[in-house]
Amino acid sequence: MTSAAPASALPAGPITQVAGRALVLRGDDIDTDRIIPARFLKCVTFDGLGQQVFADDRIELQGAHPFDRPEHQGARLLLVNRNFGCGSSREHAPQALMRWGIRAVIGESFAEIFYGNCLALGIPCLTASHELMLAIQAAAAAEPAAEFVLEVATASLRCNQPAASWELELPPGPRQMLSTGQWDGTGQLVANGTALAATAARLPYLTNFAG
Amino acid sequence: MSAGTLYDKVWDLHRVAELPSGSTQLFIGLHLIHEVTTPQAFAGLRDLGLTVLHPERTVATVDHIVPTTSQARPFADPLAEAMLETLERNCADYGITLHGLGSGRQGIVHVIAPELGLTQPGMTVACGDSHTSTHGAFGAIAFGIGTSQVRDVLASQSLAMGKLKVRRIWVDGQLQRGVYAKDLVLHVIRSLGVKAGVGYAYEFAGPAIAALSMEERMTLCNMAIEGGARCGYVNPDATTFAYLEGRPYAPAGAAWERAVAWWQSLASGADAVFDDQVDFDATTIAPTITWGITPGQGIGVNEAVPSLEQTEPDERPIAEEAYRYMDLAPGTPIAGLAVDVCFIGSCTNGRLSDLQAAAAVAKGRQVAAGITAFVVPGSEQVAAAAEAEGLDEVFRQAGFQWREPGCSMCLAMNPDRLEGRQISASSSNRNFKGRQGSATGRTLLMSPAMVAAAAVSGHVADVRLLLNE
Ligand code: SF4
């Protein structure tokens, strides 16, 4: 098992660029039960989850799992396929990936709750077509030592060996939230107190239909 | 773009502000919390120096980790005990009502909120659990959220959300005897796939839906998420109102009349516009079972495991993975497949009518040799109602264990789990690899009546044949 990234390196402030090696994890419909099996949800902090990411798959593959391979230690980008992160809403899944060291995920599509959870942690999830994704995965698999750079503002990805670049997709909302550092939006929600009260006032059920 | 649907109306009513990010700040009418996805959310709240804005709109229970054999405190598992204590302390600190063990109201969060009358039409409901879609059965917009979002709702009673598209799932005809809401939803997911709902809310409508009881509608909406749809709903109608009337948190007296009028005004109008519509015919649906490792890998009880040629090209890799994991060859008939464990329970099928349907099959029969079969009521209220009817005795006499309420072997965070390669017939909602507590354990999803049929037969069996005996 590998060590998690140091806590000081967790995402903070504007996320404009993610740079590092890329790890390929092939397959559709990889669910959050596989990313972090339920027994590891018995915790009151997220601290230890990095060690446990994909625990059962890794036991099954006895060291051959991408997250165990020596060349992938320290990788920062995760390359996946369709419907990644489906299933349970557990934020423990992106937390486990993040605490292992992943700082961005690129795939064909993501389950919505997983996508939102990642965004709230400052982990960009970008999408690419099936063909494009296969090409990116092939490049990363052929040269595990290659360095990749993801630019959030332009949703583009480049790689240094062999030199290549790809245009990805990232909707304007998340793009702006990440690049301005407003991905952790609790403060913004709380600040709208007046508008919150106005909305509450037009919902009859809040007063149990007292009339 | 959808217009005039219940989803559109509820969305507009709860809209607080447009955020700079382009998402919408949406007011959350009911926030349900439990022990697993909240400790870190409360910790985050404290870190930010914030408090709970609407403790009276926040309701807690314990379900995921509670043992179902002895619920005496402290629990044998110190981690489970620590999680429960953390929730108790957080609820006490912030003035949140906790329906705890032995209160008479404890149970799976998606079972107790409806039965207490907390879930009502027109609400927005959020909970740190993906099966929050269950509450859509009442014509609420209800969806699962992550822990950071739990913190957001605690702090602001609102969430940053993007609006979904609306797909109407129209179901004509009527379900046949021995075919239940579980079969209907497994059939829908099998037909549309597990990803089709991403980006959509599912409105379930049509004659077959109108005929469903509230508990059946909950089963249906519960599994919308397994089809990729973050929320699913049924428009409120007379069935909805009859269920709610008289429940502890439901409006009463003159307020009741006002509530019903408001609820009726929220239903999708005859002129509602949907982004998409898919039609089904309930009459043709058979008892449906999953054979693989996603809820979309379902087949009728009289069908065989599909071959690769019968599988859509982009579904073939996961089909191959499923053949290996499940140790099932294409062409194997699903009926007759031997099972080891039979589990009746969960937020999908742990309500009174589910137990009644299973008991009707178990009555006068015996669990087959070598099979462990157990029933976990969805809540303390369900358990009490079932015991009042003598269902616990029916199950015990048939050789089932009768347990205390909780999530149990739906996700196996408590001691209830599969061992090794065991194969379960389960009334829960997920057949993912390792879901039921063994990394190599196997799950067949089906209706509670079908689980009972498997228990007494020793293998997957068509419940319709047993009902006709
Ligand atoms: S019964 Fe299963 S799906 Fe439902 S809330 Fe509990 S763990 Fe989640």
Short mmCIF file of N, CA, C and O in Angstrom, two decimals, chain A residues 67-173:
data_model
loop_
_atom_site.label_atom_id
_atom_site.label_comp_id
_atom_site.label_asym_id
_atom_site.label_seq_id
_atom_site.Cartn_x
_atom_site.Cartn_y
_atom_site.Cartn_z
N PHE A 67 -3.24 1.54 -8.95
CA PHE A 67 -2.91 2.35 -7.78
C PHE A 67 -1.75 1.75 -6.96
O PHE A 67 -1.22 2.40 -6.08
N ASP A 68 -1.38 0.51 -7.26
CA ASP A 68 -0.26 -0.11 -6.55
C ASP A 68 1.02 -0.11 -7.35
O ASP A 68 2.09 -0.34 -6.80
N ARG A 69 0.93 0.10 -8.66
CA ARG A 69 2.12 -0.04 -9.51
C ARG A 69 3.13 1.05 -9.18
O ARG A 69 2.78 2.22 -9.05
N PRO A 70 4.41 0.66 -9.03
CA PRO A 70 5.42 1.64 -8.59
C PRO A 70 5.50 2.87 -9.48
O PRO A 70 5.64 3.99 -8.98
N GLU A 71 5.32 2.68 -10.80
CA GLU A 71 5.48 3.82 -11.71
C GLU A 71 4.37 4.85 -11.54
O GLU A 71 4.48 5.98 -12.00
N HIS A 72 3.28 4.46 -10.87
CA HIS A 72 2.16 5.40 -10.72
C HIS A 72 2.18 6.13 -9.38
O HIS A 72 1.33 6.98 -9.13
N GLN A 73 3.11 5.76 -8.52
CA GLN A 73 3.12 6.44 -7.22
C GLN A 73 3.41 7.91 -7.42
O GLN A 73 4.33 8.28 -8.14
N GLY A 74 2.59 8.75 -6.82
CA GLY A 74 2.75 10.19 -6.98
C GLY A 74 2.00 10.75 -8.18
O GLY A 74 2.06 11.95 -8.44
N ALA A 75 1.28 9.91 -8.92
CA ALA A 75 0.50 10.41 -10.07
C ALA A 75 -0.56 11.39 -9.58
O ALA A 75 -1.07 11.27 -8.45
N ARG A 76 -0.87 12.37 -10.40
CA ARG A 76 -1.82 13.42 -10.00
C ARG A 76 -3.09 13.42 -10.84
O ARG A 76 -4.10 13.98 -10.43
N LEU A 77 -3.04 12.85 -12.05
CA LEU A 77 -4.22 12.86 -12.91
C LEU A 77 -4.73 11.44 -13.08
O LEU A 77 -3.94 10.51 -13.27
N LEU A 78 -6.04 11.29 -13.01
CA LEU A 78 -6.65 9.97 -13.15
C LEU A 78 -7.45 9.96 -14.45
O LEU A 78 -8.27 10.85 -14.69
N LEU A 79 -7.20 8.96 -15.29
CA LEU A 79 -7.85 8.87 -16.61
C LEU A 79 -8.83 7.70 -16.61
O LEU A 79 -8.41 6.55 -16.50
N VAL A 80 -10.11 7.98 -16.75
CA VAL A 80 -11.14 6.95 -16.61
C VAL A 80 -12.06 6.94 -17.82
O VAL A 80 -11.87 7.72 -18.76
N ASN A 81 -13.08 6.08 -17.79
CA ASN A 81 -13.99 5.99 -18.93
C ASN A 81 -15.38 6.50 -18.57
O ASN A 81 -15.49 7.59 -18.05
N ARG A 82 -16.42 5.70 -18.80
CA ARG A 82 -17.78 6.24 -18.68
C ARG A 82 -18.39 6.03 -17.30
O ARG A 82 -18.15 5.01 -16.66
N ASN A 83 -19.21 6.99 -16.90
CA ASN A 83 -20.04 6.87 -15.69
C ASN A 83 -19.19 6.57 -14.46
O ASN A 83 -19.58 5.80 -13.60
N PHE A 84 -18.07 7.21 -14.39
CA PHE A 84 -17.18 6.99 -13.25
C PHE A 84 -17.81 7.58 -11.98
O PHE A 84 -18.35 8.68 -12.00
N GLY A 85 -17.73 6.83 -10.88
CA GLY A 85 -18.24 7.33 -9.60
C GLY A 85 -19.73 7.15 -9.42
O GLY A 85 -20.35 7.83 -8.61
N CYS A 86 -20.34 6.20 -10.15
CA CYS A 86 -21.78 5.97 -9.97
C CYS A 86 -22.02 5.28 -8.63
O CYS A 86 -21.09 4.84 -7.96
N GLY A 87 -23.30 5.22 -8.25
CA GLY A 87 -23.63 4.52 -7.01
C GLY A 87 -23.80 5.48 -5.85
O GLY A 87 -24.33 6.57 -5.99
N SER A 88 -23.30 5.05 -4.73
CA SER A 88 -23.51 5.75 -3.46
C SER A 88 -23.01 7.18 -3.50
O SER A 88 -22.07 7.51 -4.23
N SER A 89 -23.63 8.05 -2.68
CA SER A 89 -23.24 9.47 -2.65
C SER A 89 -21.98 9.71 -1.84
O SER A 89 -21.55 10.83 -1.70
N ARG A 90 -21.38 8.68 -1.30
CA ARG A 90 -20.30 8.84 -0.33
C ARG A 90 -19.18 9.76 -0.84
O ARG A 90 -18.51 9.47 -1.81
N GLU A 91 -18.98 10.85 -0.13
CA GLU A 91 -17.87 11.75 -0.45
C GLU A 91 -16.55 11.10 -0.11
O GLU A 91 -15.48 11.55 -0.52
N HIS A 92 -16.63 10.00 0.66
CA HIS A 92 -15.43 9.25 0.98
C HIS A 92 -14.70 8.82 -0.30
O HIS A 92 -13.50 8.65 -0.28
N ALA A 93 -15.43 8.67 -1.40
CA ALA A 93 -14.79 8.22 -2.65
C ALA A 93 -13.83 9.28 -3.19
O ALA A 93 -12.64 9.00 -3.34
N PRO A 94 -14.31 10.51 -3.50
CA PRO A 94 -13.34 11.51 -3.94
C PRO A 94 -12.31 11.85 -2.86
O PRO A 94 -11.16 12.15 -3.18
N GLN A 95 -12.72 11.79 -1.60
CA GLN A 95 -11.76 12.05 -0.53
C GLN A 95 -10.62 11.03 -0.57
O GLN A 95 -9.46 11.37 -0.39
N ALA A 96 -10.97 9.76 -0.80
CA ALA A 96 -9.94 8.71 -0.85
C ALA A 96 -9.01 8.94 -2.03
O ALA A 96 -7.79 8.82 -1.90
N LEU A 97 -9.60 9.29 -3.19
CA LEU A 97 -8.76 9.56 -4.36
C LEU A 97 -7.85 10.75 -4.09
O LEU A 97 -6.65 10.72 -4.37
N MET A 98 -8.43 11.80 -3.51
CA MET A 98 -7.66 13.01 -3.24
C MET A 98 -6.54 12.75 -2.24
O MET A 98 -5.42 13.21 -2.42
N ARG A 99 -6.85 12.00 -1.21
CA ARG A 99 -5.85 11.77 -0.19
C ARG A 99 -4.78 10.77 -0.63
O ARG A 99 -3.70 10.71 -0.06
N TRP A 100 -5.10 9.99 -1.67
CA TRP A 100 -4.05 9.16 -2.29
C TRP A 100 -3.10 10.05 -3.09
O TRP A 100 -1.92 9.74 -3.24
N GLY A 101 -3.67 11.16 -3.62
CA GLY A 101 -2.82 12.08 -4.38
C GLY A 101 -3.42 12.60 -5.68
O GLY A 101 -2.85 13.46 -6.33
N ILE A 102 -4.60 12.09 -6.05
CA ILE A 102 -5.23 12.52 -7.30
C ILE A 102 -5.72 13.97 -7.17
O ILE A 102 -6.35 14.33 -6.18
N ARG A 103 -5.44 14.79 -8.18
CA ARG A 103 -5.84 16.20 -8.16
C ARG A 103 -6.75 16.60 -9.31
O ARG A 103 -7.26 17.72 -9.35
N ALA A 104 -6.93 15.68 -10.28
CA ALA A 104 -7.87 15.95 -11.38
C ALA A 104 -8.27 14.61 -11.98
O ALA A 104 -7.48 13.66 -11.97
N VAL A 105 -9.52 14.52 -12.46
CA VAL A 105 -9.98 13.30 -13.09
C VAL A 105 -10.49 13.65 -14.49
O VAL A 105 -11.21 14.63 -14.66
N ILE A 106 -10.07 12.85 -15.46
CA ILE A 106 -10.52 13.08 -16.84
C ILE A 106 -11.17 11.78 -17.31
O ILE A 106 -10.59 10.70 -17.14
N GLY A 107 -12.38 11.90 -17.85
CA GLY A 107 -13.08 10.69 -18.26
C GLY A 107 -14.15 10.99 -19.29
O GLY A 107 -14.38 12.15 -19.66
N GLU A 108 -14.83 9.93 -19.76
CA GLU A 108 -15.88 10.12 -20.76
C GLU A 108 -17.14 10.71 -20.13
O GLU A 108 -17.80 11.54 -20.72
N SER A 109 -17.47 10.27 -18.91
CA SER A 109 -18.61 10.85 -18.20
C SER A 109 -18.52 10.49 -16.73
O SER A 109 -17.84 9.53 -16.36
N PHE A 110 -19.20 11.29 -15.90
CA PHE A 110 -19.16 11.10 -14.46
C PHE A 110 -20.58 11.03 -13.90
O PHE A 110 -21.47 11.70 -14.42
N ALA A 111 -20.77 10.26 -12.84
CA ALA A 111 -22.05 10.30 -12.13
C ALA A 111 -22.15 11.67 -11.45
O ALA A 111 -21.15 12.23 -10.99
N GLU A 112 -23.38 12.20 -11.41
CA GLU A 112 -23.55 13.59 -10.98
C GLU A 112 -23.11 13.86 -9.54
O GLU A 112 -22.50 14.88 -9.26
N ILE A 113 -23.47 12.98 -8.63
CA ILE A 113 -23.15 13.27 -7.23
C ILE A 113 -21.63 13.25 -7.05
O ILE A 113 -21.06 14.11 -6.40
N PHE A 114 -21.00 12.28 -7.68
CA PHE A 114 -19.54 12.19 -7.61
C PHE A 114 -18.89 13.46 -8.17
O PHE A 114 -17.97 14.02 -7.58
N TYR A 115 -19.41 13.91 -9.30
CA TYR A 115 -18.88 15.11 -9.96
C TYR A 115 -18.97 16.30 -9.01
O TYR A 115 -18.01 17.04 -8.81
N GLY A 116 -20.15 16.47 -8.39
CA GLY A 116 -20.36 17.58 -7.47
C GLY A 116 -19.46 17.48 -6.24
O GLY A 116 -18.91 18.47 -5.76
N ASN A 117 -19.32 16.26 -5.75
CA ASN A 117 -18.44 16.05 -4.59
C ASN A 117 -17.01 16.45 -4.92
O ASN A 117 -16.32 17.09 -4.12
N CYS A 118 -16.54 16.07 -6.11
CA CYS A 118 -15.18 16.42 -6.51
C CYS A 118 -15.02 17.93 -6.59
O CYS A 118 -14.03 18.49 -6.10
N LEU A 119 -15.99 18.56 -7.22
CA LEU A 119 -15.92 20.01 -7.38
C LEU A 119 -15.82 20.70 -6.02
O LEU A 119 -15.02 21.62 -5.82
N ALA A 120 -16.60 20.21 -5.07
CA ALA A 120 -16.60 20.82 -3.73
C ALA A 120 -15.26 20.62 -3.02
O ALA A 120 -14.99 21.27 -2.02
N LEU A 121 -14.45 19.70 -3.53
CA LEU A 121 -13.12 19.48 -2.93
C LEU A 121 -12.02 20.16 -3.72
O LEU A 121 -10.85 20.07 -3.37
N GLY A 122 -12.39 20.81 -4.83
CA GLY A 122 -11.37 21.44 -5.66
C GLY A 122 -10.67 20.45 -6.58
O GLY A 122 -9.52 20.65 -6.96
N ILE A 123 -11.38 19.36 -6.93
CA ILE A 123 -10.83 18.37 -7.85
C ILE A 123 -11.57 18.53 -9.18
O ILE A 123 -12.74 18.16 -9.28
N PRO A 124 -10.93 19.09 -10.21
CA PRO A 124 -11.63 19.22 -11.49
C PRO A 124 -11.91 17.86 -12.12
O PRO A 124 -11.04 16.98 -12.09
N CYS A 125 -13.12 17.70 -12.67
CA CYS A 125 -13.45 16.52 -13.48
C CYS A 125 -13.75 17.03 -14.88
O CYS A 125 -14.69 17.80 -15.06
N LEU A 126 -12.96 16.61 -15.85
CA LEU A 126 -13.17 17.06 -17.22
C LEU A 126 -13.58 15.88 -18.07
O LEU A 126 -13.23 14.74 -17.78
N THR A 127 -14.31 16.18 -19.14
CA THR A 127 -14.77 15.08 -19.99
C THR A 127 -14.17 15.18 -21.40
O THR A 127 -13.76 16.25 -21.84
N ALA A 128 -14.16 14.03 -22.05
CA ALA A 128 -13.68 13.93 -23.43
C ALA A 128 -14.50 12.85 -24.12
O ALA A 128 -15.05 11.98 -23.46
N SER A 129 -14.57 12.90 -25.43
CA SER A 129 -15.31 11.88 -26.18
C SER A 129 -14.62 10.52 -25.99
O SER A 129 -13.47 10.45 -25.56
N HIS A 130 -15.33 9.48 -26.36
CA HIS A 130 -14.81 8.11 -26.23
C HIS A 130 -13.46 7.98 -26.97
O HIS A 130 -12.47 7.50 -26.40
N GLU A 131 -13.43 8.44 -28.21
CA GLU A 131 -12.22 8.28 -29.02
C GLU A 131 -11.05 9.06 -28.41
O GLU A 131 -9.93 8.55 -28.30
N LEU A 132 -11.36 10.28 -28.01
CA LEU A 132 -10.33 11.13 -27.44
C LEU A 132 -9.77 10.50 -26.16
O LEU A 132 -8.57 10.47 -25.90
N MET A 133 -10.69 9.97 -25.36
CA MET A 133 -10.29 9.39 -24.08
C MET A 133 -9.38 8.19 -24.31
O MET A 133 -8.38 8.02 -23.61
N LEU A 134 -9.73 7.37 -25.30
CA LEU A 134 -8.89 6.21 -25.60
C LEU A 134 -7.50 6.67 -26.03
O LEU A 134 -6.48 6.07 -25.65
N ALA A 135 -7.45 7.76 -26.79
CA ALA A 135 -6.15 8.27 -27.26
C ALA A 135 -5.32 8.77 -26.08
O ALA A 135 -4.12 8.49 -25.98
N ILE A 136 -5.96 9.49 -25.16
CA ILE A 136 -5.24 10.02 -24.00
C ILE A 136 -4.75 8.87 -23.13
O ILE A 136 -3.60 8.84 -22.67
N GLN A 137 -5.64 7.90 -22.93
CA GLN A 137 -5.25 6.74 -22.10
C GLN A 137 -4.10 5.97 -22.75
O GLN A 137 -3.18 5.53 -22.07
N ALA A 138 -4.16 5.85 -24.07
CA ALA A 138 -3.10 5.11 -24.77
C ALA A 138 -1.77 5.85 -24.59
O ALA A 138 -0.73 5.21 -24.34
N ALA A 139 -1.78 7.16 -24.70
CA ALA A 139 -0.55 7.94 -24.55
C ALA A 139 0.02 7.77 -23.15
O ALA A 139 1.21 7.54 -22.97
N ALA A 140 -0.87 7.86 -22.15
CA ALA A 140 -0.40 7.75 -20.76
C ALA A 140 0.10 6.34 -20.46
O ALA A 140 1.07 6.15 -19.73
N ALA A 141 -0.58 5.34 -21.00
CA ALA A 141 -0.20 3.96 -20.73
C ALA A 141 1.14 3.63 -21.39
O ALA A 141 1.95 2.88 -20.84
N ALA A 142 1.37 4.21 -22.55
CA ALA A 142 2.61 3.92 -23.28
C ALA A 142 3.82 4.52 -22.57
O ALA A 142 4.91 4.00 -22.64
N GLU A 143 3.61 5.62 -21.89
CA GLU A 143 4.73 6.32 -21.27
C GLU A 143 4.36 6.79 -19.86
O GLU A 143 4.02 7.95 -19.65
N PRO A 144 4.40 5.88 -18.89
CA PRO A 144 3.91 6.23 -17.54
C PRO A 144 4.70 7.37 -16.91
O PRO A 144 4.21 8.03 -16.01
N ALA A 145 5.92 7.61 -17.39
CA ALA A 145 6.73 8.67 -16.79
C ALA A 145 6.41 10.04 -17.39
O ALA A 145 6.92 11.06 -16.94
N ALA A 146 5.56 10.07 -18.44
CA ALA A 146 5.27 11.35 -19.11
C ALA A 146 4.63 12.32 -18.11
O ALA A 146 3.87 11.92 -17.24
N GLU A 147 4.96 13.58 -18.30
CA GLU A 147 4.37 14.63 -17.46
C GLU A 147 3.21 15.26 -18.22
O GLU A 147 3.34 15.64 -19.38
N PHE A 148 2.08 15.37 -17.54
CA PHE A 148 0.89 15.98 -18.13
C PHE A 148 0.62 17.32 -17.43
O PHE A 148 0.91 17.46 -16.24
N VAL A 149 0.07 18.24 -18.21
CA VAL A 149 -0.36 19.51 -17.61
C VAL A 149 -1.79 19.78 -18.04
O VAL A 149 -2.10 19.80 -19.25
N LEU A 150 -2.67 19.96 -17.07
CA LEU A 150 -4.07 20.29 -17.34
C LEU A 150 -4.26 21.77 -17.04
O LEU A 150 -3.97 22.23 -15.93
N GLU A 151 -4.72 22.51 -18.04
CA GLU A 151 -5.02 23.94 -17.83
C GLU A 151 -6.52 24.09 -17.64
O GLU A 151 -7.30 23.78 -18.54
N VAL A 152 -6.92 24.55 -16.48
CA VAL A 152 -8.34 24.63 -16.17
C VAL A 152 -9.03 25.70 -17.02
O VAL A 152 -10.11 25.50 -17.56
N ALA A 153 -8.38 26.86 -17.18
CA ALA A 153 -9.02 27.97 -17.87
C ALA A 153 -9.39 27.62 -19.32
O ALA A 153 -10.42 28.05 -19.83
N THR A 154 -8.55 26.81 -19.95
CA THR A 154 -8.81 26.48 -21.36
C THR A 154 -9.30 25.05 -21.53
O THR A 154 -9.57 24.62 -22.65
N ALA A 155 -9.42 24.32 -20.43
CA ALA A 155 -9.82 22.91 -20.46
C ALA A 155 -8.95 22.13 -21.45
O ALA A 155 -9.44 21.34 -22.24
N SER A 156 -7.67 22.37 -21.40
CA SER A 156 -6.79 21.66 -22.32
C SER A 156 -5.76 20.84 -21.55
O SER A 156 -5.40 21.18 -20.42
N LEU A 157 -5.32 19.78 -22.18
CA LEU A 157 -4.38 18.87 -21.55
C LEU A 157 -3.20 18.70 -22.50
O LEU A 157 -3.39 18.53 -23.71
N ARG A 158 -2.00 18.74 -21.97
CA ARG A 158 -0.86 18.44 -22.84
C ARG A 158 0.08 17.48 -22.12
O ARG A 158 0.03 17.33 -20.90
N CYS A 159 0.90 16.87 -22.92
CA CYS A 159 1.81 15.85 -22.41
C CYS A 159 3.16 16.08 -23.06
O CYS A 159 3.23 16.57 -24.20
N ASN A 160 4.25 15.78 -22.34
CA ASN A 160 5.58 16.14 -22.86
C ASN A 160 6.26 15.03 -23.65
O ASN A 160 7.13 15.28 -24.44
N GLN A 161 5.87 13.76 -23.41
CA GLN A 161 6.55 12.72 -24.17
C GLN A 161 5.61 11.57 -24.51
O GLN A 161 5.19 10.85 -23.61
N PRO A 162 5.28 11.41 -25.76
CA PRO A 162 5.65 12.34 -26.84
C PRO A 162 4.77 13.60 -26.74
O PRO A 162 3.66 13.53 -26.19
N ALA A 163 5.24 14.69 -27.26
CA ALA A 163 4.50 15.95 -27.15
C ALA A 163 3.15 15.81 -27.83
O ALA A 163 3.06 15.34 -28.97
N ALA A 164 2.11 16.15 -27.09
CA ALA A 164 0.75 16.05 -27.64
C ALA A 164 -0.15 16.96 -26.82
O ALA A 164 0.18 17.30 -25.67
N SER A 165 -1.27 17.34 -27.39
CA SER A 165 -2.24 18.09 -26.60
C SER A 165 -3.65 17.75 -27.03
O SER A 165 -3.88 17.30 -28.17
N TRP A 166 -4.58 17.94 -26.12
CA TRP A 166 -5.97 17.57 -26.34
C TRP A 166 -6.88 18.67 -25.77
O TRP A 166 -6.57 19.28 -24.74
N GLU A 167 -8.00 18.88 -26.44
CA GLU A 167 -9.01 19.83 -25.93
C GLU A 167 -10.08 19.03 -25.19
O GLU A 167 -10.67 18.12 -25.75
N LEU A 168 -10.33 19.38 -23.94
CA LEU A 168 -11.32 18.66 -23.13
C LEU A 168 -12.53 19.56 -22.90
O LEU A 168 -12.57 20.70 -23.36
N GLU A 169 -13.50 19.02 -22.16
CA GLU A 169 -14.69 19.82 -21.86
C GLU A 169 -14.84 20.05 -20.37
O GLU A 169 -14.66 19.12 -19.56
N LEU A 170 -15.16 21.30 -20.04
CA LEU A 170 -15.42 21.69 -18.65
C LEU A 170 -16.42 22.84 -18.73
O LEU A 170 -16.11 23.89 -19.28
N PRO A 171 -17.64 22.64 -18.23
CA PRO A 171 -18.66 23.68 -18.36
C PRO A 171 -18.22 24.98 -17.70
O PRO A 171 -17.39 24.97 -16.78
N PRO A 172 -18.77 26.12 -18.17
CA PRO A 172 -18.34 27.42 -17.67
C PRO A 172 -18.46 27.56 -16.15
O PRO A 172 -17.58 28.14 -15.51
N GLY A 173 -19.53 27.00 -15.56
CA GLY A 173 -19.73 27.15 -14.11
C GLY A 173 -18.57 26.59 -13.31
O GLY A 173 -17.87 27.32 -12.60
#
